XYZ file of C-alpha atoms in Angstrom:
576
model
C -9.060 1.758 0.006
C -6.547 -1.015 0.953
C -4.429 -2.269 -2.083
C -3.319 -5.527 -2.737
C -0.442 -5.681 -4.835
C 1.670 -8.038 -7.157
C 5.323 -7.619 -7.162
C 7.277 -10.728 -8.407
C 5.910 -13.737 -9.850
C 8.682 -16.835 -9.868
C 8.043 -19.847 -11.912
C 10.960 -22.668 -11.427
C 11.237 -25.913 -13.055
C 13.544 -28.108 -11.912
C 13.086 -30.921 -14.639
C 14.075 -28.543 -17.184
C 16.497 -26.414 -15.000
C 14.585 -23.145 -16.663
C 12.438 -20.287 -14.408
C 10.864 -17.034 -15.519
C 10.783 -14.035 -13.223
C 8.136 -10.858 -13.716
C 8.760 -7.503 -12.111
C 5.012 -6.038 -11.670
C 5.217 -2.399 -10.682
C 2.596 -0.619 -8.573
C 0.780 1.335 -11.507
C 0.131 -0.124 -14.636
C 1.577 -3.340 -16.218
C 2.008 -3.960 -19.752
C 2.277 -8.218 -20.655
C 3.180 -8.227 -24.645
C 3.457 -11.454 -26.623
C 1.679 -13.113 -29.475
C -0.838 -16.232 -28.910
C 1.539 -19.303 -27.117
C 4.129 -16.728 -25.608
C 2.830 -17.184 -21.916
C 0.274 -14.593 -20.796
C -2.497 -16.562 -19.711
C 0.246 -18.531 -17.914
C 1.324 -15.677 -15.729
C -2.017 -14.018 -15.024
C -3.365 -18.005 -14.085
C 0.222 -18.553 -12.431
C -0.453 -15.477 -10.099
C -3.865 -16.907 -8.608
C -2.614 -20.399 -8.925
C -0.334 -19.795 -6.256
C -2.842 -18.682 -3.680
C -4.534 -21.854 -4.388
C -7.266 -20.869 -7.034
C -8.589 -23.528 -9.558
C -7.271 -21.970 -12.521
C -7.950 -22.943 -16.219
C -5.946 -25.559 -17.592
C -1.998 -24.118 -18.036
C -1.536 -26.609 -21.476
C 0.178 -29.962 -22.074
C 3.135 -28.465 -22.326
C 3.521 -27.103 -19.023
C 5.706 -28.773 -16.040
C 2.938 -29.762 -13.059
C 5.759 -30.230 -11.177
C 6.928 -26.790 -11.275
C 7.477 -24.703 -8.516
C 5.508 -20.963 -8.020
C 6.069 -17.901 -5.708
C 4.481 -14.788 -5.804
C 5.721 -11.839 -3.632
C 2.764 -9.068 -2.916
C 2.167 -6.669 -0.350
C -1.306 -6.016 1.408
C -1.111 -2.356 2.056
C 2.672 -2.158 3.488
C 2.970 -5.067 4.318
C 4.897 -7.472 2.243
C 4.503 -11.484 2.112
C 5.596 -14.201 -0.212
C 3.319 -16.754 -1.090
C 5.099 -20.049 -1.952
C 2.903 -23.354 -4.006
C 5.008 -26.429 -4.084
C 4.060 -29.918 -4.118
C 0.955 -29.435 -3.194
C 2.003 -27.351 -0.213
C 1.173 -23.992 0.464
C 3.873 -21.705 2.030
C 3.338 -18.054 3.673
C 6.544 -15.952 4.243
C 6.914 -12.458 6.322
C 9.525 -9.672 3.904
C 12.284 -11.445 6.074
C 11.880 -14.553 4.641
C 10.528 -16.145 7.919
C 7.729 -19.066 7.710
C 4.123 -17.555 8.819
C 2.069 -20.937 8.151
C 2.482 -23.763 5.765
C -0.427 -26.191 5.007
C -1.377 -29.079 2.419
C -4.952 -29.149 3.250
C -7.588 -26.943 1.046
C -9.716 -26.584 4.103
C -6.713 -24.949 6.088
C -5.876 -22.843 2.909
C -9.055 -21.477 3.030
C -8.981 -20.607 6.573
C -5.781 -19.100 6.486
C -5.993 -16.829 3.195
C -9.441 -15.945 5.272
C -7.776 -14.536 7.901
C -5.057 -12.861 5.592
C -7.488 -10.901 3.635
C -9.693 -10.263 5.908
C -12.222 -12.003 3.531
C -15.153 -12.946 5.442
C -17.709 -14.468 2.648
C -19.223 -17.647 4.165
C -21.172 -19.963 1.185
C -23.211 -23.111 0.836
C -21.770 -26.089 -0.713
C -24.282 -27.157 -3.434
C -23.367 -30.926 -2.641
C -23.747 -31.305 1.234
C -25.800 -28.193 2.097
C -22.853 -27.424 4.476
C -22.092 -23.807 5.329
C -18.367 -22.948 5.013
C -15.731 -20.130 3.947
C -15.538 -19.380 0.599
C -11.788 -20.215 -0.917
C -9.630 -17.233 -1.874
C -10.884 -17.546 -5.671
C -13.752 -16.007 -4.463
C -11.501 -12.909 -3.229
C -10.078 -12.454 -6.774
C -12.613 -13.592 -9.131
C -14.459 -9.727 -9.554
C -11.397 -8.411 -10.719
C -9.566 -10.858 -12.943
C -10.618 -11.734 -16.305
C -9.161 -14.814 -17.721
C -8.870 -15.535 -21.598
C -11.029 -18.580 -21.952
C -13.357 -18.077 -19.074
C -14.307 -14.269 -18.169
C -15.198 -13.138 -21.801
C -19.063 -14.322 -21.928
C -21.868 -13.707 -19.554
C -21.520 -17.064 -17.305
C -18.856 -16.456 -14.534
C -16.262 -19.305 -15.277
C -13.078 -17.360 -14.728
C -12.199 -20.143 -12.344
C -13.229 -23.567 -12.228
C -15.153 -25.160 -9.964
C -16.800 -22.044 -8.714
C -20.195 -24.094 -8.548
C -19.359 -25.799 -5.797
C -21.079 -23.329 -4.247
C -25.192 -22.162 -4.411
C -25.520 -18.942 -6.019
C -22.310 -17.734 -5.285
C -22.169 -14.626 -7.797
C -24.570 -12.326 -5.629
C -22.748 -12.202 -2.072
C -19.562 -12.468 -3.771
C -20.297 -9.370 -5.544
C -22.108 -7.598 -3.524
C -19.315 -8.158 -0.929
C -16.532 -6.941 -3.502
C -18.907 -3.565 -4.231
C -19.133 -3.268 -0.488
C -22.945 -3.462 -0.732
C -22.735 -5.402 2.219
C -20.156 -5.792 4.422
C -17.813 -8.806 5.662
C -19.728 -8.768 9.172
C -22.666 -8.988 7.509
C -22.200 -11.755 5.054
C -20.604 -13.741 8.274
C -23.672 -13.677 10.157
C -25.580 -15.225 6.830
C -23.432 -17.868 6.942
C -23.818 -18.502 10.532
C -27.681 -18.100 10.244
C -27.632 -20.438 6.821
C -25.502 -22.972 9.386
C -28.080 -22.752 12.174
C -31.119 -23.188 9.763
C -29.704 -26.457 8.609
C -28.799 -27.457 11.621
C -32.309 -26.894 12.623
C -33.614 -29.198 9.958
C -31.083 -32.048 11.230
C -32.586 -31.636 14.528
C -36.071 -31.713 13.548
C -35.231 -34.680 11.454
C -33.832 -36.190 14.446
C -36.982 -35.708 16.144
C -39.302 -37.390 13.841
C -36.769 -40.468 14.024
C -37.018 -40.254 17.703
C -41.037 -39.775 17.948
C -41.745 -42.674 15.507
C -39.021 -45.190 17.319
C -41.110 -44.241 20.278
C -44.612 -44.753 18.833
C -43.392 -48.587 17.550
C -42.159 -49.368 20.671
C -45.378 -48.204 22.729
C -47.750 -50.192 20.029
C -45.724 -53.400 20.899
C -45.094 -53.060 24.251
C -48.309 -51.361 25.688
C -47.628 -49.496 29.209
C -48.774 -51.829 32.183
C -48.679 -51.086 35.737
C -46.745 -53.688 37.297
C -43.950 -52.138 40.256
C -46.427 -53.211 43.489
C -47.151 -56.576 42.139
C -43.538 -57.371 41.097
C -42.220 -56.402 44.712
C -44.640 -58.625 46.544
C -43.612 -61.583 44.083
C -40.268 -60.799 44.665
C -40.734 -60.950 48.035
C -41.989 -64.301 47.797
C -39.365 -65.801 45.753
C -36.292 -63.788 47.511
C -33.853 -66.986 46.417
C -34.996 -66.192 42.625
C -33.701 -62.565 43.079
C -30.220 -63.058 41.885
C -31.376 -65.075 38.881
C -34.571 -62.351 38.445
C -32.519 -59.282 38.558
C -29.903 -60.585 36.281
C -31.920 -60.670 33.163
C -33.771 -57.713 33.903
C -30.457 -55.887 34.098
C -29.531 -57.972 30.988
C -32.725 -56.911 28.672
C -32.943 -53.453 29.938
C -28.866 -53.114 28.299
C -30.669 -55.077 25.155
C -33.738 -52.918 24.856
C -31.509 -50.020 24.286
C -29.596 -51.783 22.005
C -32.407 -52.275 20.132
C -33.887 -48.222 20.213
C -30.451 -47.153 19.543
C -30.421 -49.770 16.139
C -34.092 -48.626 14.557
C -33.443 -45.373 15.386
C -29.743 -45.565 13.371
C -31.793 -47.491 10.642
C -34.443 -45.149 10.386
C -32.047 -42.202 10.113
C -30.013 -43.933 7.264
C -33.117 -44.692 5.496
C -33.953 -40.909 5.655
C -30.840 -40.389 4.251
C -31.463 -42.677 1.508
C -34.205 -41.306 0.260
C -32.901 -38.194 0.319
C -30.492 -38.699 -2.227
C -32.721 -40.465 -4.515
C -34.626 -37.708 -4.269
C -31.285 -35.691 -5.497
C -30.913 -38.372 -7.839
C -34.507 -37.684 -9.475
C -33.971 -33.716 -10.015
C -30.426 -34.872 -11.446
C -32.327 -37.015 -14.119
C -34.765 -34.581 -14.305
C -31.708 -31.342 -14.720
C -30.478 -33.677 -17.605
C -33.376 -34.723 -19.408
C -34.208 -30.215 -19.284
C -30.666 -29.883 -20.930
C -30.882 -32.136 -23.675
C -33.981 -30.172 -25.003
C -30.711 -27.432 -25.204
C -27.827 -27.250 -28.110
C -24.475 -27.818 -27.051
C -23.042 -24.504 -26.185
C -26.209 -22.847 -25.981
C -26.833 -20.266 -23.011
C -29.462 -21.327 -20.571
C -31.207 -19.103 -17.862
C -31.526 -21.298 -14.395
C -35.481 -21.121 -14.328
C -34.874 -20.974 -10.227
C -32.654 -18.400 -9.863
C -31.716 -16.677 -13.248
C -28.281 -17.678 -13.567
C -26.951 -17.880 -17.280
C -25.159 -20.700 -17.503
C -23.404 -23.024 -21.104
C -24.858 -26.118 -21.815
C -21.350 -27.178 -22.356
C -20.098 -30.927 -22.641
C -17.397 -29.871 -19.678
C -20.518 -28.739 -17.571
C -22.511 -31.590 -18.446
C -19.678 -33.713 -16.983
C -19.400 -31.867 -13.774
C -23.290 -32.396 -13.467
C -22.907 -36.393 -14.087
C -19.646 -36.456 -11.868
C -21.767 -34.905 -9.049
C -24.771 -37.650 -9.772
C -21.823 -39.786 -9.227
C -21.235 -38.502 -6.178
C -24.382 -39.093 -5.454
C -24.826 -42.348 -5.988
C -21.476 -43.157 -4.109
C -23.308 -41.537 -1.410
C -26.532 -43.645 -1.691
C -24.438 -46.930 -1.876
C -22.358 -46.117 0.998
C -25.787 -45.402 2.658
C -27.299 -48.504 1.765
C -24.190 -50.379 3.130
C -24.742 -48.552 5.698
C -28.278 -49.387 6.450
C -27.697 -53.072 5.912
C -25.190 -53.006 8.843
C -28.074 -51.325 11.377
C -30.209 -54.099 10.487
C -27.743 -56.734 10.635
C -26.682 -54.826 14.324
C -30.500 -54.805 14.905
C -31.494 -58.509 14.045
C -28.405 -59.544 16.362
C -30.318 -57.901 19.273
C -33.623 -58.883 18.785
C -31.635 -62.339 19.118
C -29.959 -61.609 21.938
C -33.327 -60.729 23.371
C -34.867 -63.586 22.337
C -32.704 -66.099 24.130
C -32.755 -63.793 27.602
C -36.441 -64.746 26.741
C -36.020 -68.243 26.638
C -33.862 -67.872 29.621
C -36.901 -66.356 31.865
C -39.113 -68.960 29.837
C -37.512 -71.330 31.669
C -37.390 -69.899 35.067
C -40.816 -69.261 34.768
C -41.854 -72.903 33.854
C -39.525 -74.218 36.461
C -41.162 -72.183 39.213
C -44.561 -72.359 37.817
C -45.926 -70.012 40.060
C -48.552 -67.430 38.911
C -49.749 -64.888 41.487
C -52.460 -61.980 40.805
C -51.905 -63.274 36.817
C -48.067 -61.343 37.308
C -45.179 -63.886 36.189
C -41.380 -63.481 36.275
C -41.279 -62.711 32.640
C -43.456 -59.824 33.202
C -40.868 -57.831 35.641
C -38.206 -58.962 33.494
C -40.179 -57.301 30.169
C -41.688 -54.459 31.763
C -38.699 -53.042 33.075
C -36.512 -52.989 29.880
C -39.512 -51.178 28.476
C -39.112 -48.736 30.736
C -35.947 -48.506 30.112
C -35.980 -48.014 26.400
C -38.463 -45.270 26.696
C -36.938 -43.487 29.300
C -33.782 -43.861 27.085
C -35.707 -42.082 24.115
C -37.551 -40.097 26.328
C -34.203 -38.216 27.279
C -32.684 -38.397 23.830
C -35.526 -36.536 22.838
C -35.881 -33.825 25.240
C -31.944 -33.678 24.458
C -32.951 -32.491 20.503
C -35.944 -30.469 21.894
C -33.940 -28.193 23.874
C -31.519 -27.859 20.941
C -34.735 -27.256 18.674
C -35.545 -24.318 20.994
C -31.799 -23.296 21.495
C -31.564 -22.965 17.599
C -34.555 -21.036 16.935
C -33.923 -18.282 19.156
C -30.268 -18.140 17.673
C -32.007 -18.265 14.234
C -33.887 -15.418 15.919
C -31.246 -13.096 16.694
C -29.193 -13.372 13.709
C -32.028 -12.000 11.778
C -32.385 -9.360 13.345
C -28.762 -8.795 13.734
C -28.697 -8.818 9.751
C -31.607 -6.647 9.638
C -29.910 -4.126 11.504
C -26.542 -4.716 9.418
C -28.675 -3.759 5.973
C -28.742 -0.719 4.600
C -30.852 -0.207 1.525
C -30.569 3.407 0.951
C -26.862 3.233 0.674
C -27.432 -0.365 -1.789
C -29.448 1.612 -4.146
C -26.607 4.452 -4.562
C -23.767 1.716 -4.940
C -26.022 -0.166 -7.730
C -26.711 3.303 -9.145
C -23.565 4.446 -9.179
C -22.346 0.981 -10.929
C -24.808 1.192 -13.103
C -23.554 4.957 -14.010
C -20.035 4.025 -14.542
C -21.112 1.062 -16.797
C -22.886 3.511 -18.896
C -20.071 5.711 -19.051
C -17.445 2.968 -20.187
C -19.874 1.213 -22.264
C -20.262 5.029 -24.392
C -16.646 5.125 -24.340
C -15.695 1.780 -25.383
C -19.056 2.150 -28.571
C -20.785 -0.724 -27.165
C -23.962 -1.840 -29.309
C -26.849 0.865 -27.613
C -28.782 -2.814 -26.438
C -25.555 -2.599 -23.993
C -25.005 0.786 -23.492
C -27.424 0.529 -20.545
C -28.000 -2.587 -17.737
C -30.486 -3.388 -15.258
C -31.117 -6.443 -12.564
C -28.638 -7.964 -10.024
C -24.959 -6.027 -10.070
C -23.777 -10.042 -10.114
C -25.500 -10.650 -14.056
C -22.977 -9.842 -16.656
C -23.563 -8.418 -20.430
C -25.221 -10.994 -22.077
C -24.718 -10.552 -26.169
C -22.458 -12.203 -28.509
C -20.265 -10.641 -31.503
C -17.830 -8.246 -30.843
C -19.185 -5.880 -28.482
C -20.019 -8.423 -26.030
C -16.788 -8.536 -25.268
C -16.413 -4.694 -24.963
C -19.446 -4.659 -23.006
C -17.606 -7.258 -20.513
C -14.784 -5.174 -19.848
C -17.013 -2.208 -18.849
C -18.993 -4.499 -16.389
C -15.290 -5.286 -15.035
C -13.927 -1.654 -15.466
C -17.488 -0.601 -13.394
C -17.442 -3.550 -10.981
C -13.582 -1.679 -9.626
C -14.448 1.508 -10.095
C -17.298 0.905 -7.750
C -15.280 -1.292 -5.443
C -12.555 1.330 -4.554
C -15.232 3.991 -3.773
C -17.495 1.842 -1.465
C -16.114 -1.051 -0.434
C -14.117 -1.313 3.208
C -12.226 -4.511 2.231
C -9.078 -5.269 0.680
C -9.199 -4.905 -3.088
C -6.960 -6.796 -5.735
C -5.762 -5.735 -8.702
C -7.261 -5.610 -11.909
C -5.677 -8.476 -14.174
C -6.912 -8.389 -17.690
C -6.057 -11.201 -19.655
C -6.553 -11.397 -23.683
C -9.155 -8.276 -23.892
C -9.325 -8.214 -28.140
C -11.717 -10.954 -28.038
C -14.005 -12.194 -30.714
C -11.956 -10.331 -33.649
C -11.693 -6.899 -32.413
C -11.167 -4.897 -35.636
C -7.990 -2.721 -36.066
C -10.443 0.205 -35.357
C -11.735 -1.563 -31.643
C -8.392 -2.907 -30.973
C -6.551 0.607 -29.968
C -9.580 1.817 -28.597
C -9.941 -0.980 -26.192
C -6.074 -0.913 -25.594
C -6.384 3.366 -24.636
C -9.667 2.524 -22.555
C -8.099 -0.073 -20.593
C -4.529 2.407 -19.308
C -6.821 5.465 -19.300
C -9.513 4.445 -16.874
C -7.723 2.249 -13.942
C -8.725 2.907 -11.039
C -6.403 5.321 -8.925
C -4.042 3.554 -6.587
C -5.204 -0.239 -8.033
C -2.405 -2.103 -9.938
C -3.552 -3.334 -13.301
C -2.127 -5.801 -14.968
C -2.868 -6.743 -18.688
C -2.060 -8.960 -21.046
C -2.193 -8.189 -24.662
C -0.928 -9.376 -28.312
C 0.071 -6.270 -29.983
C 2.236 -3.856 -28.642
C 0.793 -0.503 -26.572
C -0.608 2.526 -28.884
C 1.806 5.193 -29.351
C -0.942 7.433 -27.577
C -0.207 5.366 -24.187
C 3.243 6.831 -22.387
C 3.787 4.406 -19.620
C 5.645 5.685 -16.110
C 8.157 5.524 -13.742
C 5.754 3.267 -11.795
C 4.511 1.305 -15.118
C 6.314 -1.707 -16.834
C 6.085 -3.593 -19.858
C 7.588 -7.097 -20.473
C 7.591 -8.622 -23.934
C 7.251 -12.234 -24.385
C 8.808 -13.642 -27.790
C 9.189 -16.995 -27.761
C 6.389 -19.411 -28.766
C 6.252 -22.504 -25.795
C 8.901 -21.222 -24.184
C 7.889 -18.999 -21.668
C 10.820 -20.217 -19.462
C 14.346 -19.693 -20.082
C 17.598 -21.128 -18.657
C 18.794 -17.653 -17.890
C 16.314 -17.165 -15.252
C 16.975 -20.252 -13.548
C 19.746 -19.608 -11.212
C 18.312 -16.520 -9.686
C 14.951 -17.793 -9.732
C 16.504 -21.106 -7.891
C 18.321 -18.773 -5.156
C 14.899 -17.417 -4.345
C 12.823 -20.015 -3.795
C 15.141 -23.141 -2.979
C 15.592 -22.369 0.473
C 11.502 -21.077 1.385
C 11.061 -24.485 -0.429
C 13.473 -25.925 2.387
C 12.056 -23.491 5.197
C 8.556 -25.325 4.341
C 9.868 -28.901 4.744
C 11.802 -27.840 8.175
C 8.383 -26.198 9.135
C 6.099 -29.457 8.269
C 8.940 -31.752 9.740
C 8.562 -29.627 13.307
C 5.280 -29.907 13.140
C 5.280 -33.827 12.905
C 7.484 -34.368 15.619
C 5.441 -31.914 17.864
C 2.045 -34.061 17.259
């Protein structure tokens, strides 16, 4: 099992010259302090730095402030630096590893760092791409206002991405592996490009069938060379419009089949649109608050007013889409009209010719070459488009082909059922310890679904899922694994009977060798002896988390990685 660890956490404001600094140690970590001291701000500050869409810190907090947080991944140490929006990686010498603004880079990067190899698909767009580090974290952290209930909203934002919960944990339990959940992605990227292409094709093949029902094929070539022969002093004049129609004739292909596109797009958001009207007039048959189970794919979800928002913000999304698409569509035509004009007067300009030589031959006029060949033109210009997407259609299907059974060679379902069984076994286990309600005591389904029961021993029965979910992790999974961050666990009015019990559970059962950090309002049971290797830190003051005394270490620290970033981004510019 490779460990990743927490060491420092530095939290620097420079508006009100006051920092905090946390020592984690490698064992067990005790965070002490009434409601408003600051817990939920470390734990969130900790993930917040690596770029995770943490729960909101409070009005109170300076956005401005600066965070660092040094860790190690096995033995090797790093600091992680967020500051201004920029993201900062440091080597244990201090020495600038990458710095980027851009959420797309992050996600790269921390990719690469962690070895984390989860590839998802964006809800939105349909477009396959890494998953962000909150993904990495989000099986073993369990935030105060967003872990404690059966949906998975420990971060925000998570449903950017389509069922996200089963790879993520599957991945995390080592289920399946990195490799294998990177060829999904890439076969979930080649299926939809497959669909664009095919799309592309039906564009293509209907352009093609308007243009043969107006212009219908005619043999013309030996006629047009024995007029041409005939009117050799025409020839300049002849081949200059032909040359000129055949350049407008693709014009005109290349406009419908731009138009025709957009209006596929079109209608495929309205389309989007409709289910969105449809997802909203389903909810309102819900309460506010109530849980609802995703008739598609079982997902419990909270018929919240924040999720309801998210769901209209996306339909407004949408519909920015659909009007840019429109615009869109009205510029094709506009482009379109301007060369059916541009066609027209070449037309008048061989109408003229023609009635100025009035010369018919074999019933084959001027006008006739000139038509003919930017006909041909056009379809031999669509003609070769298309064989273009058909060879991509083929090209696609046999990689479609191969990454199947790549991933069918990459799944193992003997060793799946004894990861879920053993999951389900230590879930059992803490449940019995922990006296969860016996509905609880004992779980079935997708490792991904967590307990699902209100009053008090929900709660309980959450932190077994969570206490199962790393116990499993650290004796199948290959990958790196994070430490266990427990934030708040005496939810829902834990009695002073539940309250030491959960406390004891929590310090007896980590996992061997994974740091676990929690953070709790009463003081540890006089049963739990913590270690050399163990800390506690005690938070007393209420909205006040940082203090002046801090600040001018805290400053020393970060100030010049702060300055190391700038120099970095600065090189950077004058190298591009």
């Amino acid at each position: 099992m490779k460990n990743f660890q927490f060491n420092r956490l530095f939290l620097l404001s420079e508006t009100s010259r006051k920092a905090r600094i946390v020592k984690f140690e490698v064992n067990s970590n005790a965070i002490v302090g009434t409601n408003h001291t600051g817990k939920s701000t470390i734990s969130r500050s900790l993930f917040f730095a690596f770029g995770c869409n943490v729960r909101p810190f409070g009005n109170e907090w300076d956005k401005n402030a600066a965070t660092a947080v040094e860790f190690q991944i096995g033995d090797t140490a790093y600091t992680m630096l967020r500051s201004a929006g920029i993201f900062s990686l440091f080597d244990a010498t201090g020495s600038v590893i990458w710095v980027v603004s851009d959420e797309s880079e992050l996600r790269e990067k921390m990719s690469d760092l962690l070895d984390f190899g989860l590839v998802l698909t964006a809800n939105q767009t349909n477009e396959v791409r890494k998953a962000r580090p909150a993904f990495f974290f989000v099986p073993f952290y369990i935030d105060q206002d967003g872990s404690w209930d059966a949906p998975w909203r420990t971060f925000q934002s998570l449903g950017e991405f389509r069922q996200w919960d089963v790879p993520t944990i599957e991945l995390a339990l080592g289920i399946r592996s990195s490799e294998y959940w990177r060829k999904f992605g890439q076969l979930s990227e080649r299926k939809h490009e497959l669909e664009d292409a095919r799309t592309e094709q039906r564009v293509l093949t209907g352009t093609r069938d308007k243009l043969a029902k107006q212009f219908p094929s005619v043999p013309w070539h030996l006629d047009a060379i024995s007029f041409r022969r005939e009117l050799r002093e025409f020839e300049a004049h002849a081949s200059d419009l032909a040359v000129r129609q055949d350049a407008l004739m693709g014009r005109v292909a290349e406009a419908t089949a731009t138009r025709d596109s957009l209006l596929a797009q079109v209608q495929l958001a309205e389309d989007a649109l409709l289910s969105h009207s449809e997802d909203m007039q389903f909810l309102e048959s819900f309460k506010v608050g109530a849980s609802i189970e995703c008739p598609t794919c079982g997902t419990e979800h909270i018929n919240s007013f924040s999720e309801r928002l998210k769901l209209e913000a996306e339909a407004d999304e949408l519909r920015q889409l659909r009007q840019s698409l429109v615009g869109r569509v009205k510029k094709a035509e506009k482009n379109l009209e301007e060369a059916q004009l541009d066609i027209l007067r070449v037309h008048d300009k061989a109408q003229r010719l023609d009635n100025y030589l009035d010369i018919e031959k074999n019933q084959i006029k001027l006008r006739d070459i000139i038509d003919r060949a930017g006909v041909d033109r056009a379809f031999s210009l669509i003609d070769a488009q298309n064989s273009e997407v058909d060879t991509s259609v083929v090209n696609l299907m046999k990689s479609i082909e191969a990454l199947q059974i790549s991933l069918a060679g990459l799944e193992d379902k003997k060793h799946a059922k004894n990861v879920k069984e053993y999951f389900n076994s230590c879930y059992s286990n803490f449940a019995t310890q922990l006296e969860v309600p016996a509905s609880l005591s004992k779980r079935s389904g997708p490792v991904s679904r967590k307990p699902q029961q209100g009053g008090s021993g929900g709660p309980r029965a959450v932190l077994a899922y969570y206490f199962a979910l790393s116990h499993t992790a650290a004796k199948y999974s290959k990958g790196i694994i994070p430490p266990l961050v427990i934030d708040s666990p005496h939810q829902k009015a834990q009695d002073e009977i539940n309250r030491p019990i959960v406390t004891e559970f929590i310090f007896r059962n980590k996992v061997p060798g994974q740091q676990l950090i929690v953070g709790i309002e009463e003081g540890l049971p006089a049963s739990i002896k913590l270690g050399n290797n163990d800390s506690e830190t005690r938070l007393m003051e209420k909205f006040n988390l940082l203090r002046e005394e801090d600040y001018p270490s805290a400053y020393k620290c970060i100030q010049p990685l702060v300055q190391a970033s700038r120099e970095y981004l600065r090189k950077q510019s004058e190298a591009s």
